[in-house]
């Protein structure tokens, strides 16, 4: 009963996502939601049962560790969003955590004393996301509004950051746009924005990508190293079920896996580790980045309802504390 109430409330975000974003009917969405809640509730019953034989404290530690790492083992992933420490982040101030667009500007200083200013680039609103020309013009107007010339005179380096899918088209197939936007960039300014990339010999591989643009060129790029099950790629076992592809990937390419750990080296004294959305939340991905440079996470949180967007931010703050890392969270919504 505890599990049905707790997980029933928590996973309302999933039902909302299925109804608004998937191709499934309301009844099918409800069925999937109920199945997930029942499964999660069964895990909590095992937790309660185990606490009869070992102390409640150790049973709880084991339970939440297993949830974090293996809860959805049949999808090849854990589930960190029920970590009991997440609510505490509502009251915890983390000096090395920057939340954009809540903060429009973040300033970092490297060990050589140089200053790096990061300015937020607002992504395209939903009505024009399907039109490449409207989206291109929107980004141009946003760059004009930032008045980067004033920033360039105040800081050593200026970086404009846009969240995941700021430009939801293959930027490597539309390189002329880089020069168009580059007209507004002073010499010491560059752009890091979420987009997509078509790769492979036949241009048939689809990547979620962060591009680093400057001097009217692609300086570097980072491909997401692991797609989210069902929304970006299908786990191997589930490819045999047609309904699994119909949920989110009907008529779309699955996201291909990129190379993990690529850095954006801004100067000999300053490097940035880009991450894309779920890579920030899943502990297995973060383990590989310990003792490396600060993280900039490019997130598309516009898919989710309000309370789950806050959970994503709080979990990011918790990871910043746990790994003692500087984290810049670049999302769509405050």
Tab-separated table of C-alpha atoms in Angstrom:
chain	number	residue	atom	x	y	z
A	1	UNK	CA	0.000	0.000	0.000
A	2	UNK	CA	2.879	2.340	0.787
A	3	UNK	CA	4.351	1.646	-2.653
A	4	UNK	CA	1.043	2.142	-4.471
A	5	UNK	CA	0.558	5.571	-2.893
A	6	UNK	CA	4.167	6.782	-3.108
A	7	UNK	CA	4.942	5.494	-6.599
A	8	UNK	CA	1.446	6.211	-7.865
A	9	UNK	CA	1.996	9.891	-7.129
A	10	UNK	CA	5.615	9.951	-8.265
A	11	UNK	CA	5.026	8.335	-11.668
A	12	UNK	CA	2.244	10.716	-12.649
A	13	UNK	CA	4.968	12.440	-14.688
A	14	UNK	CA	5.198	9.283	-16.820
A	15	UNK	CA	1.457	9.145	-17.476
A	16	UNK	CA	1.505	12.852	-18.396
A	17	UNK	CA	4.434	12.278	-20.765
A	18	UNK	CA	2.755	9.318	-22.473
A	19	UNK	CA	-0.505	11.203	-22.985
A	20	UNK	CA	1.095	14.416	-24.287
A	21	UNK	CA	4.123	13.205	-26.221
A	22	UNK	CA	3.597	9.597	-27.320
A	23	UNK	CA	1.424	8.067	-30.025
A	24	UNK	CA	-0.293	5.787	-27.495
A	25	UNK	CA	-3.961	6.090	-26.620
A	26	UNK	CA	-5.021	7.269	-23.180
A	27	UNK	CA	-6.034	3.729	-22.221
A	28	UNK	CA	-2.732	2.224	-23.333
A	29	UNK	CA	-0.854	5.007	-21.499
A	30	UNK	CA	-2.882	4.275	-18.377
A	31	UNK	CA	-2.107	0.553	-18.662
A	32	UNK	CA	1.652	1.194	-18.918
A	33	UNK	CA	1.480	3.629	-15.983
A	34	UNK	CA	-0.341	1.077	-13.812
A	35	UNK	CA	2.166	-1.654	-14.705
A	36	UNK	CA	5.127	0.544	-13.739
A	37	UNK	CA	3.467	1.570	-10.451
A	38	UNK	CA	2.680	-2.062	-9.576
A	39	UNK	CA	6.247	-3.143	-10.372
A	40	UNK	CA	7.742	-0.304	-8.277
A	41	UNK	CA	5.340	-1.117	-5.432
A	42	UNK	CA	6.515	-4.719	-5.425
A	43	UNK	CA	10.115	-3.547	-4.985
A	44	UNK	CA	9.035	-1.551	-1.935
A	45	UNK	CA	7.323	-4.614	-0.474
A	46	UNK	CA	10.629	-6.503	-0.728
A	47	UNK	CA	12.310	-3.573	1.076
A	48	UNK	CA	9.775	-3.681	3.911
A	49	UNK	CA	10.002	-7.457	4.137
A	50	UNK	CA	13.826	-7.418	4.246
A	51	UNK	CA	13.748	-4.903	7.120
A	52	UNK	CA	12.239	-7.650	9.319
A	53	UNK	CA	15.550	-9.525	9.167
A	54	UNK	CA	18.148	-6.722	9.016
A	55	UNK	CA	18.051	-3.214	10.417
A	56	UNK	CA	15.752	-0.701	8.730
A	57	UNK	CA	18.744	1.587	8.087
A	58	UNK	CA	20.776	-1.002	6.167
A	59	UNK	CA	17.714	-2.317	4.338
A	60	UNK	CA	16.983	1.240	3.192
A	61	UNK	CA	20.582	1.840	2.063
A	62	UNK	CA	20.541	-1.360	0.014
A	63	UNK	CA	17.087	-0.633	-1.405
A	64	UNK	CA	17.849	2.864	-2.682
A	65	UNK	CA	21.244	1.782	-4.002
A	66	UNK	CA	19.574	-0.966	-6.028
A	67	UNK	CA	16.915	1.457	-7.301
A	68	UNK	CA	19.562	3.947	-8.350
A	69	UNK	CA	21.596	1.355	-10.253
A	70	UNK	CA	19.236	-1.436	-11.320
A	71	UNK	CA	15.558	-0.557	-10.857
A	72	UNK	CA	14.739	-0.884	-14.560
A	73	UNK	CA	17.197	-3.692	-15.230
A	74	UNK	CA	15.004	-4.901	-18.095
A	75	UNK	CA	15.755	-1.590	-19.842
A	76	UNK	CA	19.428	-1.618	-18.889
A	77	UNK	CA	19.210	1.353	-16.526
A	78	UNK	CA	18.688	2.399	-12.936
A	79	UNK	CA	16.316	5.074	-11.656
A	80	UNK	CA	17.888	7.850	-9.521
A	81	UNK	CA	14.824	10.118	-9.214
A	82	UNK	CA	13.556	8.600	-5.940
A	83	UNK	CA	16.774	9.223	-4.019
A	84	UNK	CA	15.611	10.234	-0.499
A	85	UNK	CA	18.141	13.090	-0.382
A	86	UNK	CA	16.634	14.877	-3.402
A	87	UNK	CA	14.043	16.891	-1.362
A	88	UNK	CA	16.857	18.293	0.816
A	89	UNK	CA	18.292	20.071	-2.242
A	90	UNK	CA	15.346	22.468	-2.047
A	91	UNK	CA	17.116	24.017	0.954
A	92	UNK	CA	20.750	23.409	-0.016
A	93	UNK	CA	22.692	26.212	-1.689
A	94	UNK	CA	25.406	24.794	-3.953
A	95	UNK	CA	27.931	27.444	-4.955
A	96	UNK	CA	29.186	25.407	-7.915
A	97	UNK	CA	25.729	24.834	-9.436
A	98	UNK	CA	24.291	27.173	-12.062
A	99	UNK	CA	20.708	26.795	-13.277
A	100	UNK	CA	19.934	28.361	-16.629
A	101	UNK	CA	17.559	29.917	-17.613
A	102	UNK	CA	16.846	30.812	-13.963
A	103	UNK	CA	20.240	32.485	-14.121
A	104	UNK	CA	20.840	34.286	-17.409
A	105	UNK	CA	24.573	34.650	-16.781
A	106	UNK	CA	27.287	32.567	-15.116
A	107	UNK	CA	30.908	33.610	-14.683
A	108	UNK	CA	33.786	31.193	-14.073
A	109	UNK	CA	37.457	31.900	-13.446
A	110	UNK	CA	40.265	29.513	-14.378
A	111	UNK	CA	43.497	28.890	-12.514
A	112	UNK	CA	45.253	31.441	-14.728
A	113	UNK	CA	42.833	34.180	-13.628
A	114	UNK	CA	40.928	34.496	-16.904
A	115	UNK	CA	37.165	35.044	-16.760
A	116	UNK	CA	34.644	33.037	-18.782
A	117	UNK	CA	31.106	34.357	-19.048
A	118	UNK	CA	28.258	32.059	-20.099
A	119	UNK	CA	25.105	33.632	-21.534
A	120	UNK	CA	21.802	31.802	-21.977
A	121	UNK	CA	20.331	31.359	-25.462
A	122	UNK	CA	16.561	30.831	-25.423
A	123	UNK	CA	15.468	27.889	-27.601
A	124	UNK	CA	12.752	28.090	-30.216
A	125	UNK	CA	9.166	28.019	-28.905
A	126	UNK	CA	7.107	24.981	-29.900
A	127	UNK	CA	5.089	26.568	-32.774
A	128	UNK	CA	8.200	27.274	-34.894
A	129	UNK	CA	10.347	24.240	-34.019
A	130	UNK	CA	9.267	22.443	-37.200
A	131	UNK	CA	10.357	25.309	-39.482
A	132	UNK	CA	14.119	25.513	-40.051
A	133	UNK	CA	13.987	29.090	-41.352
A	134	UNK	CA	11.897	30.368	-38.451
A	135	UNK	CA	14.168	28.575	-35.989
A	136	UNK	CA	17.293	30.054	-37.628
A	137	UNK	CA	15.823	33.558	-37.434
A	138	UNK	CA	14.809	33.065	-33.804
A	139	UNK	CA	18.378	32.158	-32.798
A	140	UNK	CA	19.713	35.159	-34.739
A	141	UNK	CA	17.327	37.525	-32.924
A	142	UNK	CA	18.256	36.035	-29.543
A	143	UNK	CA	21.946	36.598	-30.277
A	144	UNK	CA	21.176	40.206	-31.216
A	145	UNK	CA	19.371	40.753	-27.904
A	146	UNK	CA	22.369	39.546	-25.903
A	147	UNK	CA	24.551	42.462	-27.115
A	148	UNK	CA	27.633	40.320	-27.078
A	149	UNK	CA	29.906	43.255	-27.875
A	150	UNK	CA	29.382	44.560	-24.333
A	151	UNK	CA	30.103	41.108	-22.864
A	152	UNK	CA	33.238	40.724	-24.999
A	153	UNK	CA	34.780	43.887	-23.581
A	154	UNK	CA	34.088	42.834	-19.975
A	155	UNK	CA	35.265	39.176	-20.006
A	156	UNK	CA	38.194	37.260	-21.498
A	157	UNK	CA	35.946	34.669	-23.138
A	158	UNK	CA	32.190	34.616	-23.714
A	159	UNK	CA	30.205	31.450	-24.435
A	160	UNK	CA	26.529	31.465	-25.433
A	161	UNK	CA	24.864	28.209	-24.309
A	162	UNK	CA	21.597	26.794	-25.668
A	163	UNK	CA	19.912	23.648	-24.245
A	164	UNK	CA	19.330	20.285	-25.906
A	165	UNK	CA	17.569	20.604	-29.294
A	166	UNK	CA	17.878	24.398	-29.379
A	167	UNK	CA	18.248	23.879	-33.132
A	168	UNK	CA	16.327	20.618	-33.815
A	169	UNK	CA	17.805	20.075	-37.279
A	170	UNK	CA	21.068	18.540	-38.503
A	171	UNK	CA	23.470	21.458	-38.179
A	172	UNK	CA	26.251	19.570	-39.980
A	173	UNK	CA	23.960	19.520	-43.044
A	174	UNK	CA	23.272	23.271	-42.791
A	175	UNK	CA	26.745	24.717	-42.194
A	176	UNK	CA	25.903	27.973	-43.959
A	177	UNK	CA	23.829	28.908	-40.900
A	178	UNK	CA	26.964	28.933	-38.749
A	179	UNK	CA	28.330	31.829	-40.760
A	180	UNK	CA	24.948	33.590	-40.590
A	181	UNK	CA	24.930	33.484	-36.781
A	182	UNK	CA	28.687	34.109	-36.664
A	183	UNK	CA	28.192	37.660	-37.946
A	184	UNK	CA	27.042	38.595	-34.442
A	185	UNK	CA	29.954	36.995	-32.578
A	186	UNK	CA	32.912	39.124	-31.470
A	187	UNK	CA	36.324	37.480	-31.757
A	188	UNK	CA	36.371	36.142	-28.189
A	189	UNK	CA	32.791	34.769	-28.315
A	190	UNK	CA	31.526	31.307	-29.230
A	191	UNK	CA	28.312	29.262	-29.061
A	192	UNK	CA	27.568	25.857	-27.528
A	193	UNK	CA	24.093	24.669	-28.436
A	194	UNK	CA	22.102	21.458	-28.598
A	195	UNK	CA	21.246	20.198	-32.061
A	196	UNK	CA	21.359	16.920	-33.989
A	197	UNK	CA	23.895	15.375	-36.353
A	198	UNK	CA	23.636	12.958	-39.258
A	199	UNK	CA	26.681	10.685	-39.556
A	200	UNK	CA	27.898	7.413	-40.990
A	201	UNK	CA	28.847	6.588	-44.564
A	202	UNK	CA	25.268	6.924	-45.776
A	203	UNK	CA	24.358	9.736	-43.368
A	204	UNK	CA	21.932	7.269	-41.825
A	205	UNK	CA	23.097	7.542	-38.214
A	206	UNK	CA	21.310	10.070	-36.028
A	207	UNK	CA	23.002	11.677	-33.002
A	208	UNK	CA	21.885	14.056	-30.271
A	209	UNK	CA	24.739	16.555	-30.391
A	210	UNK	CA	26.162	19.654	-28.741
A	211	UNK	CA	28.068	21.808	-31.224
A	212	UNK	CA	30.750	24.299	-30.241
A	213	UNK	CA	30.718	27.066	-32.841
A	214	UNK	CA	33.175	29.922	-33.312
A	215	UNK	CA	34.998	31.809	-36.054
A	216	UNK	CA	32.069	30.789	-38.296
A	217	UNK	CA	33.175	27.144	-37.991
A	218	UNK	CA	32.344	24.012	-35.989
A	219	UNK	CA	35.207	23.996	-33.489
A	220	UNK	CA	34.140	20.707	-31.896
A	221	UNK	CA	31.066	18.591	-31.183
A	222	UNK	CA	29.897	16.059	-28.607
A	223	UNK	CA	27.442	13.219	-29.300
A	224	UNK	CA	25.229	11.799	-26.577
A	225	UNK	CA	26.717	8.507	-25.441
A	226	UNK	CA	23.491	6.723	-24.463
A	227	UNK	CA	19.935	7.177	-25.684
A	228	UNK	CA	16.940	7.114	-23.356
A	229	UNK	CA	14.976	3.833	-23.736
A	230	UNK	CA	11.882	4.094	-25.981
A	231	UNK	CA	12.129	7.858	-26.602
A	232	UNK	CA	15.565	7.848	-28.289
A	233	UNK	CA	16.412	4.208	-28.901
A	234	UNK	CA	14.869	0.791	-28.306
A	235	UNK	CA	16.660	-1.711	-26.074
A	236	UNK	CA	17.487	-4.831	-28.089
A	237	UNK	CA	14.906	-7.082	-26.399
A	238	UNK	CA	12.041	-4.661	-27.049
A	239	UNK	CA	12.679	-4.307	-30.779
A	240	UNK	CA	10.528	-7.393	-31.360
A	241	UNK	CA	7.425	-5.538	-30.124
A	242	UNK	CA	5.904	-3.154	-32.651
A	243	UNK	CA	4.062	-1.105	-30.022
A	244	UNK	CA	7.393	-0.206	-28.376
A	245	UNK	CA	8.569	1.689	-31.482
A	246	UNK	CA	5.152	3.236	-32.037
A	247	UNK	CA	5.280	5.015	-28.654
A	248	UNK	CA	7.851	7.673	-29.563
A	249	UNK	CA	9.936	6.481	-32.531
A	250	UNK	CA	7.292	5.879	-35.193
A	251	UNK	CA	8.815	7.088	-38.472
A	252	UNK	CA	11.931	8.408	-36.706
A	253	UNK	CA	15.566	7.352	-36.545
A	254	UNK	CA	16.861	5.968	-33.260
A	255	UNK	CA	19.610	7.951	-31.551
A	256	UNK	CA	23.034	6.396	-32.149
A	257	UNK	CA	25.613	6.093	-29.382
A	258	UNK	CA	28.436	8.629	-29.440
A	259	UNK	CA	31.898	8.609	-27.898
A	260	UNK	CA	31.872	9.197	-24.150
A	261	UNK	CA	34.096	11.755	-22.444
A	262	UNK	CA	34.958	14.210	-25.250
A	263	UNK	CA	36.133	17.560	-23.833
A	264	UNK	CA	35.816	21.099	-25.125
A	265	UNK	CA	39.270	22.615	-24.501
A	266	UNK	CA	38.785	26.377	-24.301
A	267	UNK	CA	42.349	27.206	-23.222
A	268	UNK	CA	45.320	25.385	-21.650
A	269	UNK	CA	43.839	26.247	-18.244
A	270	UNK	CA	40.133	25.630	-18.961
A	271	UNK	CA	38.293	22.597	-20.326
A	272	UNK	CA	34.571	21.827	-20.264
A	273	UNK	CA	32.875	18.426	-20.176
A	274	UNK	CA	29.555	18.584	-22.078
A	275	UNK	CA	26.768	16.177	-21.146
A	276	UNK	CA	23.344	15.751	-22.724
A	277	UNK	CA	20.297	15.332	-20.479
A	278	UNK	CA	20.126	11.801	-19.003
A	279	UNK	CA	23.939	11.532	-18.898
A	280	UNK	CA	23.883	13.933	-15.951
A	281	UNK	CA	21.339	11.935	-13.954
A	282	UNK	CA	22.529	8.351	-14.342
A	283	UNK	CA	25.281	7.567	-11.828
A	284	UNK	CA	26.969	5.054	-14.117
A	285	UNK	CA	27.704	7.798	-16.626
A	286	UNK	CA	28.977	10.278	-14.056
A	287	UNK	CA	31.439	7.815	-12.551
A	288	UNK	CA	33.596	8.096	-15.642
A	289	UNK	CA	33.849	11.859	-15.298
A	290	UNK	CA	35.096	12.080	-11.715
A	291	UNK	CA	38.260	14.225	-11.374
A	292	UNK	CA	37.636	15.802	-14.775
A	293	UNK	CA	36.645	19.423	-15.648
A	294	UNK	CA	33.345	21.165	-14.783
A	295	UNK	CA	30.197	19.818	-16.415
A	296	UNK	CA	27.742	21.641	-18.650
A	297	UNK	CA	24.526	19.630	-19.033
A	298	UNK	CA	22.323	20.469	-22.027
A	299	UNK	CA	18.802	19.359	-21.064
A	300	UNK	CA	15.385	19.313	-22.721
A	301	UNK	CA	13.122	19.526	-19.677
A	302	UNK	CA	10.189	20.935	-21.667
A	303	UNK	CA	8.885	17.369	-22.112
A	304	UNK	CA	8.035	17.017	-18.429
A	305	UNK	CA	5.482	18.398	-15.986
A	306	UNK	CA	6.469	20.968	-13.373
A	307	UNK	CA	7.179	18.831	-10.311
A	308	UNK	CA	9.393	16.425	-12.286
A	309	UNK	CA	11.366	19.319	-13.820
A	310	UNK	CA	12.138	20.449	-10.260
A	311	UNK	CA	13.168	16.897	-9.360
A	312	UNK	CA	15.614	16.918	-12.288
A	313	UNK	CA	17.186	20.156	-11.063
A	314	UNK	CA	17.397	18.943	-7.454
A	315	UNK	CA	19.005	15.661	-8.538
A	316	UNK	CA	21.550	17.656	-10.552
A	317	UNK	CA	22.372	19.701	-7.455
A	318	UNK	CA	22.714	16.508	-5.437
A	319	UNK	CA	25.156	15.086	-7.995
A	320	UNK	CA	27.130	18.344	-7.911
A	321	UNK	CA	27.482	17.927	-4.132
A	322	UNK	CA	28.190	14.196	-4.209
A	323	UNK	CA	30.857	14.358	-6.918
A	324	UNK	CA	32.140	17.785	-5.784
A	325	UNK	CA	31.897	19.095	-9.328
A	326	UNK	CA	30.920	22.383	-10.856
A	327	UNK	CA	27.683	21.808	-12.800
A	328	UNK	CA	25.915	24.183	-15.195
A	329	UNK	CA	22.369	22.979	-15.913
A	330	UNK	CA	21.146	24.446	-19.213
A	331	UNK	CA	17.428	23.710	-19.586
A	332	UNK	CA	14.386	25.010	-21.437
A	333	UNK	CA	12.177	25.991	-18.502
A	334	UNK	CA	12.774	27.823	-15.207
